[in-house]
Amino acid sequence: MHYATPNKTEDEMTVEEKWKVQHTKMHEQHQGHEVMHVEMLLILFVTLVVAQVILVEWKKIHYKSYQFVTLIAMWIIPFGLSLKNHWWRFIFFWLVTSCITGLVVRKAIQKPIAGTTPRLVYKWFLFIYKFSYVLGIISYIIMIATFFGLHVVFEVKPQIWMDCGLLMLFYGLYFGVLGRDVAEICADKMASHIGYYVPGHMPTRTLEPGVCAVCGNRLLVSENELGVIENTYKLSCDHVFHEFCIRGWCIVGKKQTCPYCKEKVDLKKMFCNPWERPHVLYGQLLDWIRWLLAWQPLILFLVQCINWGLGLEVTEDTVKGNVNTTSL
């Protein structure tokens, strides 16, 4: 088998001729490996199913270890891939976000905890949450505008708009998921250090009247009064909190129970404003992305190791042998 234009260099070829040459090379590279490809596909399918079952059971049996390992994987894997591919822009944002988040986490796990720490933690993670939400909306608008051909008005290539939209979508989803996972850990640590809420145990302190069980600070106004700086919110269990604290506990900290008595919170009643409900749905969307960012790269790496161990990978010598055979 010979190429369509054997006497031409790559620079002299047209786009169609280059495509034909690449297609021919790919065909020669994979010729005779149909059975091996079926075996590799079967290994991939079985590994995905088994890994999913293991992850689900692990999450049910020991959620904290699953959460911690997932967080570490989400934090390290994209950074390693960026270093390998020299994606300096992502590395810059990753380093800046990691440094600030590290300082916030350090204050959250300190014991005794300062009275201003819960608000500082919730403000930072709420900023990340809203920023990722805005990036997601903007990226969606850009891709929809490209689909309807609005890029022609600005005389911009559609590929540029699509690349920009996908890049913003990735940044929003990645930092949104990472921020929510760290915020959940910080919420548990802060609440347990304050003493009104201990995960899996009884509270070590009794909640006094007029005190917020999230931050431990005094309530400035009652739930029926309109506050100048901040309002007070009362749950169905009759426990009262700062509105900012309970919203941060439910949205940022991903909690749906009262920080003191653990009674389930009615999120529909809390977020009666229709413009705020998408924030809850968007938080669920971020949870679904976790598997794609953290576990899929590890599972694919495991599949490659299995294929390599069974000798199913196409080696360079095998490819050269096939090319020489087909060229005769």
PDB file of N, CA, C and O in Angstrom, residues 209-264:
ATOM      1  N   PRO A 209     -30.210  31.244  74.463  1.00  0.00           N
ATOM      2  CA  PRO A 209     -31.120  32.092  73.669  1.00  0.00           C
ATOM      3  C   PRO A 209     -30.373  33.285  73.090  1.00  0.00           C
ATOM      4  O   PRO A 209     -29.533  33.896  73.753  1.00  0.00           O
ATOM      5  N   GLY A 210     -30.691  33.590  71.846  1.00  0.00           N
ATOM      6  CA  GLY A 210     -30.074  34.741  71.202  1.00  0.00           C
ATOM      7  C   GLY A 210     -28.676  34.499  70.676  1.00  0.00           C
ATOM      8  O   GLY A 210     -27.951  35.464  70.406  1.00  0.00           O
ATOM      9  N   VAL A 211     -28.289  33.224  70.498  1.00  0.00           N
ATOM     10  CA  VAL A 211     -26.961  32.887  70.000  1.00  0.00           C
ATOM     11  C   VAL A 211     -27.112  32.051  68.736  1.00  0.00           C
ATOM     12  O   VAL A 211     -27.932  31.136  68.675  1.00  0.00           O
ATOM     13  N   CYS A 212     -26.312  32.349  67.714  1.00  0.00           N
ATOM     14  CA  CYS A 212     -26.335  31.592  66.463  1.00  0.00           C
ATOM     15  C   CYS A 212     -25.512  30.318  66.638  1.00  0.00           C
ATOM     16  O   CYS A 212     -24.354  30.360  67.073  1.00  0.00           O
ATOM     17  N   ALA A 213     -26.098  29.167  66.297  1.00  0.00           N
ATOM     18  CA  ALA A 213     -25.429  27.888  66.473  1.00  0.00           C
ATOM     19  C   ALA A 213     -24.398  27.598  65.389  1.00  0.00           C
ATOM     20  O   ALA A 213     -23.682  26.610  65.480  1.00  0.00           O
ATOM     21  N   VAL A 214     -24.311  28.457  64.382  1.00  0.00           N
ATOM     22  CA  VAL A 214     -23.310  28.250  63.335  1.00  0.00           C
ATOM     23  C   VAL A 214     -22.006  28.941  63.685  1.00  0.00           C
ATOM     24  O   VAL A 214     -20.933  28.345  63.650  1.00  0.00           O
ATOM     25  N   CYS A 215     -22.093  30.227  64.049  1.00  0.00           N
ATOM     26  CA  CYS A 215     -20.876  30.985  64.339  1.00  0.00           C
ATOM     27  C   CYS A 215     -20.637  31.205  65.822  1.00  0.00           C
ATOM     28  O   CYS A 215     -19.541  31.584  66.224  1.00  0.00           O
ATOM     29  N   GLY A 216     -21.665  31.002  66.663  1.00  0.00           N
ATOM     30  CA  GLY A 216     -21.500  31.177  68.101  1.00  0.00           C
ATOM     31  C   GLY A 216     -21.596  32.611  68.569  1.00  0.00           C
ATOM     32  O   GLY A 216     -21.358  32.892  69.750  1.00  0.00           O
ATOM     33  N   ASN A 217     -21.953  33.545  67.686  1.00  0.00           N
ATOM     34  CA  ASN A 217     -22.065  34.960  68.048  1.00  0.00           C
ATOM     35  C   ASN A 217     -23.507  35.313  68.385  1.00  0.00           C
ATOM     36  O   ASN A 217     -24.445  34.591  68.040  1.00  0.00           O
ATOM     37  N   ARG A 218     -23.675  36.443  69.054  1.00  0.00           N
ATOM     38  CA  ARG A 218     -24.997  36.883  69.463  1.00  0.00           C
ATOM     39  C   ARG A 218     -25.812  37.337  68.256  1.00  0.00           C
ATOM     40  O   ARG A 218     -25.278  37.824  67.255  1.00  0.00           O
ATOM     41  N   LEU A 219     -27.125  37.136  68.343  1.00  0.00           N
ATOM     42  CA  LEU A 219     -28.055  37.630  67.331  1.00  0.00           C
ATOM     43  C   LEU A 219     -28.410  39.074  67.654  1.00  0.00           C
ATOM     44  O   LEU A 219     -28.760  39.393  68.797  1.00  0.00           O
ATOM     45  N   LEU A 220     -28.318  39.942  66.658  1.00  0.00           N
ATOM     46  CA  LEU A 220     -28.545  41.366  66.886  1.00  0.00           C
ATOM     47  C   LEU A 220     -30.014  41.735  66.854  1.00  0.00           C
ATOM     48  O   LEU A 220     -30.439  42.659  67.542  1.00  0.00           O
ATOM     49  N   VAL A 221     -30.815  41.030  66.052  1.00  0.00           N
ATOM     50  CA  VAL A 221     -32.249  41.327  65.952  1.00  0.00           C
ATOM     51  C   VAL A 221     -33.012  40.013  66.041  1.00  0.00           C
ATOM     52  O   VAL A 221     -32.467  38.928  65.822  1.00  0.00           O
ATOM     53  N   SER A 222     -34.313  40.100  66.363  1.00  0.00           N
ATOM     54  CA  SER A 222     -35.158  38.923  66.387  1.00  0.00           C
ATOM     55  C   SER A 222     -35.595  38.578  64.973  1.00  0.00           C
ATOM     56  O   SER A 222     -35.396  39.341  64.032  1.00  0.00           O
ATOM     57  N   GLU A 223     -36.242  37.400  64.846  1.00  0.00           N
ATOM     58  CA  GLU A 223     -36.603  36.957  63.504  1.00  0.00           C
ATOM     59  C   GLU A 223     -37.720  37.770  62.883  1.00  0.00           C
ATOM     60  O   GLU A 223     -37.942  37.725  61.669  1.00  0.00           O
ATOM     61  N   ASN A 224     -38.463  38.523  63.688  1.00  0.00           N
ATOM     62  CA  ASN A 224     -39.573  39.315  63.165  1.00  0.00           C
ATOM     63  C   ASN A 224     -39.181  40.753  62.849  1.00  0.00           C
ATOM     64  O   ASN A 224     -39.987  41.513  62.342  1.00  0.00           O
ATOM     65  N   GLU A 225     -37.948  41.139  63.180  1.00  0.00           N
ATOM     66  CA  GLU A 225     -37.496  42.500  62.949  1.00  0.00           C
ATOM     67  C   GLU A 225     -36.632  42.568  61.704  1.00  0.00           C
ATOM     68  O   GLU A 225     -35.975  41.603  61.328  1.00  0.00           O
ATOM     69  N   LEU A 226     -36.624  43.738  61.082  1.00  0.00           N
ATOM     70  CA  LEU A 226     -35.813  43.972  59.896  1.00  0.00           C
ATOM     71  C   LEU A 226     -34.471  44.537  60.333  1.00  0.00           C
ATOM     72  O   LEU A 226     -34.395  45.628  60.897  1.00  0.00           O
ATOM     73  N   GLY A 227     -33.404  43.778  60.095  1.00  0.00           N
ATOM     74  CA  GLY A 227     -32.075  44.197  60.529  1.00  0.00           C
ATOM     75  C   GLY A 227     -31.458  45.201  59.566  1.00  0.00           C
ATOM     76  O   GLY A 227     -31.713  45.177  58.363  1.00  0.00           O
ATOM     77  N   VAL A 228     -30.633  46.071  60.115  1.00  0.00           N
ATOM     78  CA  VAL A 228     -29.933  47.055  59.296  1.00  0.00           C
ATOM     79  C   VAL A 228     -28.797  46.387  58.531  1.00  0.00           C
ATOM     80  O   VAL A 228     -28.614  46.599  57.333  1.00  0.00           O
ATOM     81  N   ILE A 229     -28.000  45.582  59.223  1.00  0.00           N
ATOM     82  CA  ILE A 229     -26.866  44.903  58.600  1.00  0.00           C
ATOM     83  C   ILE A 229     -27.254  43.519  58.108  1.00  0.00           C
ATOM     84  O   ILE A 229     -26.932  43.127  56.991  1.00  0.00           O
ATOM     85  N   GLU A 230     -27.965  42.769  58.950  1.00  0.00           N
ATOM     86  CA  GLU A 230     -28.309  41.392  58.586  1.00  0.00           C
ATOM     87  C   GLU A 230     -29.566  40.966  59.315  1.00  0.00           C
ATOM     88  O   GLU A 230     -29.800  41.362  60.476  1.00  0.00           O
ATOM     89  N   ASN A 231     -30.376  40.171  58.638  1.00  0.00           N
ATOM     90  CA  ASN A 231     -31.596  39.657  59.239  1.00  0.00           C
ATOM     91  C   ASN A 231     -31.325  38.373  60.007  1.00  0.00           C
ATOM     92  O   ASN A 231     -30.244  37.776  59.912  1.00  0.00           O
ATOM     93  N   THR A 232     -32.316  37.940  60.741  1.00  0.00           N
ATOM     94  CA  THR A 232     -32.255  36.691  61.505  1.00  0.00           C
ATOM     95  C   THR A 232     -33.254  35.717  60.914  1.00  0.00           C
ATOM     96  O   THR A 232     -34.381  36.107  60.571  1.00  0.00           O
ATOM     97  N   TYR A 233     -32.862  34.470  60.797  1.00  0.00           N
ATOM     98  CA  TYR A 233     -33.722  33.455  60.172  1.00  0.00           C
ATOM     99  C   TYR A 233     -34.027  32.364  61.191  1.00  0.00           C
ATOM    100  O   TYR A 233     -33.147  31.916  61.928  1.00  0.00           O
ATOM    101  N   LYS A 234     -35.281  31.915  61.176  1.00  0.00           N
ATOM    102  CA  LYS A 234     -35.752  30.892  62.106  1.00  0.00           C
ATOM    103  C   LYS A 234     -36.186  29.661  61.333  1.00  0.00           C
ATOM    104  O   LYS A 234     -36.986  29.752  60.407  1.00  0.00           O
ATOM    105  N   LEU A 235     -35.638  28.502  61.708  1.00  0.00           N
ATOM    106  CA  LEU A 235     -35.998  27.248  61.057  1.00  0.00           C
ATOM    107  C   LEU A 235     -37.283  26.684  61.641  1.00  0.00           C
ATOM    108  O   LEU A 235     -37.814  27.200  62.634  1.00  0.00           O
ATOM    109  N   SER A 236     -37.773  25.626  61.025  1.00  0.00           N
ATOM    110  CA  SER A 236     -39.018  25.000  61.496  1.00  0.00           C
ATOM    111  C   SER A 236     -38.843  24.352  62.869  1.00  0.00           C
ATOM    112  O   SER A 236     -39.835  24.101  63.554  1.00  0.00           O
ATOM    113  N   CYS A 237     -37.602  24.095  63.272  1.00  0.00           N
ATOM    114  CA  CYS A 237     -37.343  23.512  64.596  1.00  0.00           C
ATOM    115  C   CYS A 237     -37.259  24.581  65.673  1.00  0.00           C
ATOM    116  O   CYS A 237     -36.895  24.269  66.821  1.00  0.00           O
ATOM    117  N   ASP A 238     -37.538  25.852  65.309  1.00  0.00           N
ATOM    118  CA  ASP A 238     -37.549  27.011  66.208  1.00  0.00           C
ATOM    119  C   ASP A 238     -36.148  27.483  66.618  1.00  0.00           C
ATOM    120  O   ASP A 238     -36.030  28.336  67.509  1.00  0.00           O
ATOM    121  N   HIS A 239     -35.108  26.965  66.023  1.00  0.00           N
ATOM    122  CA  HIS A 239     -33.769  27.482  66.278  1.00  0.00           C
ATOM    123  C   HIS A 239     -33.499  28.644  65.333  1.00  0.00           C
ATOM    124  O   HIS A 239     -33.859  28.598  64.151  1.00  0.00           O
ATOM    125  N   VAL A 240     -32.847  29.688  65.866  1.00  0.00           N
ATOM    126  CA  VAL A 240     -32.675  30.945  65.156  1.00  0.00           C
ATOM    127  C   VAL A 240     -31.193  31.149  64.832  1.00  0.00           C
ATOM    128  O   VAL A 240     -30.322  30.837  65.648  1.00  0.00           O
ATOM    129  N   PHE A 241     -30.915  31.699  63.631  1.00  0.00           N
ATOM    130  CA  PHE A 241     -29.545  31.888  63.173  1.00  0.00           C
ATOM    131  C   PHE A 241     -29.421  33.205  62.430  1.00  0.00           C
ATOM    132  O   PHE A 241     -30.425  33.802  62.022  1.00  0.00           O
ATOM    133  N   HIS A 242     -28.183  33.643  62.267  1.00  0.00           N
ATOM    134  CA  HIS A 242     -27.930  34.724  61.309  1.00  0.00           C
ATOM    135  C   HIS A 242     -28.299  34.235  59.914  1.00  0.00           C
ATOM    136  O   HIS A 242     -28.000  33.102  59.552  1.00  0.00           O
ATOM    137  N   GLU A 243     -28.947  35.074  59.136  1.00  0.00           N
ATOM    138  CA  GLU A 243     -29.368  34.657  57.803  1.00  0.00           C
ATOM    139  C   GLU A 243     -28.163  34.267  56.940  1.00  0.00           C
ATOM    140  O   GLU A 243     -28.200  33.278  56.199  1.00  0.00           O
ATOM    141  N   PHE A 244     -27.079  35.035  57.050  1.00  0.00           N
ATOM    142  CA  PHE A 244     -25.889  34.714  56.256  1.00  0.00           C
ATOM    143  C   PHE A 244     -25.294  33.377  56.693  1.00  0.00           C
ATOM    144  O   PHE A 244     -24.834  32.582  55.857  1.00  0.00           O
ATOM    145  N   CYS A 245     -25.298  33.093  57.998  1.00  0.00           N
ATOM    146  CA  CYS A 245     -24.701  31.854  58.511  1.00  0.00           C
ATOM    147  C   CYS A 245     -25.489  30.631  58.054  1.00  0.00           C
ATOM    148  O   CYS A 245     -24.905  29.640  57.606  1.00  0.00           O
ATOM    149  N   ILE A 246     -26.810  30.687  58.150  1.00  0.00           N
ATOM    150  CA  ILE A 246     -27.610  29.512  57.796  1.00  0.00           C
ATOM    151  C   ILE A 246     -27.618  29.295  56.286  1.00  0.00           C
ATOM    152  O   ILE A 246     -27.664  28.148  55.808  1.00  0.00           O
ATOM    153  N   ARG A 247     -27.541  30.372  55.518  1.00  0.00           N
ATOM    154  CA  ARG A 247     -27.451  30.209  54.069  1.00  0.00           C
ATOM    155  C   ARG A 247     -26.093  29.620  53.681  1.00  0.00           C
ATOM    156  O   ARG A 247     -26.004  28.765  52.791  1.00  0.00           O
ATOM    157  N   GLY A 248     -25.047  30.080  54.340  1.00  0.00           N
ATOM    158  CA  GLY A 248     -23.741  29.500  54.082  1.00  0.00           C
ATOM    159  C   GLY A 248     -23.662  28.045  54.509  1.00  0.00           C
ATOM    160  O   GLY A 248     -23.044  27.216  53.838  1.00  0.00           O
ATOM    161  N   TRP A 249     -24.326  27.721  55.608  1.00  0.00           N
ATOM    162  CA  TRP A 249     -24.349  26.338  56.096  1.00  0.00           C
ATOM    163  C   TRP A 249     -25.054  25.421  55.101  1.00  0.00           C
ATOM    164  O   TRP A 249     -24.602  24.302  54.843  1.00  0.00           O
ATOM    165  N   CYS A 250     -26.153  25.881  54.511  1.00  0.00           N
ATOM    166  CA  CYS A 250     -26.952  25.045  53.616  1.00  0.00           C
ATOM    167  C   CYS A 250     -26.393  25.027  52.194  1.00  0.00           C
ATOM    168  O   CYS A 250     -26.314  23.961  51.575  1.00  0.00           O
ATOM    169  N   ILE A 251     -26.015  26.201  51.654  1.00  0.00           N
ATOM    170  CA  ILE A 251     -25.582  26.267  50.258  1.00  0.00           C
ATOM    171  C   ILE A 251     -24.106  25.911  50.130  1.00  0.00           C
ATOM    172  O   ILE A 251     -23.729  24.997  49.404  1.00  0.00           O
ATOM    173  N   VAL A 252     -23.247  26.645  50.868  1.00  0.00           N
ATOM    174  CA  VAL A 252     -21.813  26.447  50.731  1.00  0.00           C
ATOM    175  C   VAL A 252     -21.363  25.173  51.433  1.00  0.00           C
ATOM    176  O   VAL A 252     -20.583  24.389  50.901  1.00  0.00           O
ATOM    177  N   GLY A 253     -21.844  24.967  52.646  1.00  0.00           N
ATOM    178  CA  GLY A 253     -21.447  23.781  53.396  1.00  0.00           C
ATOM    179  C   GLY A 253     -22.180  22.516  53.017  1.00  0.00           C
ATOM    180  O   GLY A 253     -21.886  21.445  53.547  1.00  0.00           O
ATOM    181  N   LYS A 254     -23.150  22.620  52.109  1.00  0.00           N
ATOM    182  CA  LYS A 254     -23.914  21.459  51.609  1.00  0.00           C
ATOM    183  C   LYS A 254     -24.621  20.698  52.731  1.00  0.00           C
ATOM    184  O   LYS A 254     -24.653  19.485  52.746  1.00  0.00           O
ATOM    185  N   LYS A 255     -25.177  21.427  53.694  1.00  0.00           N
ATOM    186  CA  LYS A 255     -25.904  20.805  54.791  1.00  0.00           C
ATOM    187  C   LYS A 255     -27.395  21.064  54.625  1.00  0.00           C
ATOM    188  O   LYS A 255     -27.804  22.157  54.241  1.00  0.00           O
ATOM    189  N   GLN A 256     -28.212  20.064  54.910  1.00  0.00           N
ATOM    190  CA  GLN A 256     -29.662  20.196  54.834  1.00  0.00           C
ATOM    191  C   GLN A 256     -30.316  19.868  56.168  1.00  0.00           C
ATOM    192  O   GLN A 256     -31.465  19.443  56.220  1.00  0.00           O
ATOM    193  N   THR A 257     -29.567  20.048  57.251  1.00  0.00           N
ATOM    194  CA  THR A 257     -30.080  19.808  58.593  1.00  0.00           C
ATOM    195  C   THR A 257     -29.752  20.996  59.479  1.00  0.00           C
ATOM    196  O   THR A 257     -28.832  21.777  59.186  1.00  0.00           O
ATOM    197  N   CYS A 258     -30.477  21.148  60.569  1.00  0.00           N
ATOM    198  CA  CYS A 258     -30.227  22.214  61.528  1.00  0.00           C
ATOM    199  C   CYS A 258     -28.849  22.006  62.167  1.00  0.00           C
ATOM    200  O   CYS A 258     -28.508  20.881  62.563  1.00  0.00           O
ATOM    201  N   PRO A 259     -28.022  23.044  62.276  1.00  0.00           N
ATOM    202  CA  PRO A 259     -26.694  22.885  62.864  1.00  0.00           C
ATOM    203  C   PRO A 259     -26.710  22.457  64.330  1.00  0.00           C
ATOM    204  O   PRO A 259     -25.678  22.034  64.848  1.00  0.00           O
ATOM    205  N   TYR A 260     -27.881  22.560  65.001  1.00  0.00           N
ATOM    206  CA  TYR A 260     -27.925  22.217  66.422  1.00  0.00           C
ATOM    207  C   TYR A 260     -28.656  20.908  66.681  1.00  0.00           C
ATOM    208  O   TYR A 260     -28.120  19.995  67.297  1.00  0.00           O
ATOM    209  N   CYS A 261     -29.889  20.778  66.181  1.00  0.00           N
ATOM    210  CA  CYS A 261     -30.688  19.585  66.482  1.00  0.00           C
ATOM    211  C   CYS A 261     -30.724  18.597  65.330  1.00  0.00           C
ATOM    212  O   CYS A 261     -31.314  17.520  65.455  1.00  0.00           O
ATOM    213  N   LYS A 262     -30.137  18.931  64.187  1.00  0.00           N
ATOM    214  CA  LYS A 262     -30.036  18.057  63.016  1.00  0.00           C
ATOM    215  C   LYS A 262     -31.380  17.749  62.360  1.00  0.00           C
ATOM    216  O   LYS A 262     -31.504  16.775  61.619  1.00  0.00           O
ATOM    217  N   GLU A 263     -32.383  18.582  62.629  1.00  0.00           N
ATOM    218  CA  GLU A 263     -33.659  18.409  61.939  1.00  0.00           C
ATOM    219  C   GLU A 263     -33.514  18.876  60.502  1.00  0.00           C
ATOM    220  O   GLU A 263     -32.811  19.846  60.209  1.00  0.00           O
ATOM    221  N   LYS A 264     -34.189  18.195  59.585  1.00  0.00           N
ATOM    222  CA  LYS A 264     -34.054  18.494  58.161  1.00  0.00           C
ATOM    223  C   LYS A 264     -34.582  19.884  57.857  1.00  0.00           C
ATOM    224  O   LYS A 264     -35.631  20.294  58.344  1.00  0.00           O
TER     225      LYS A 264
END
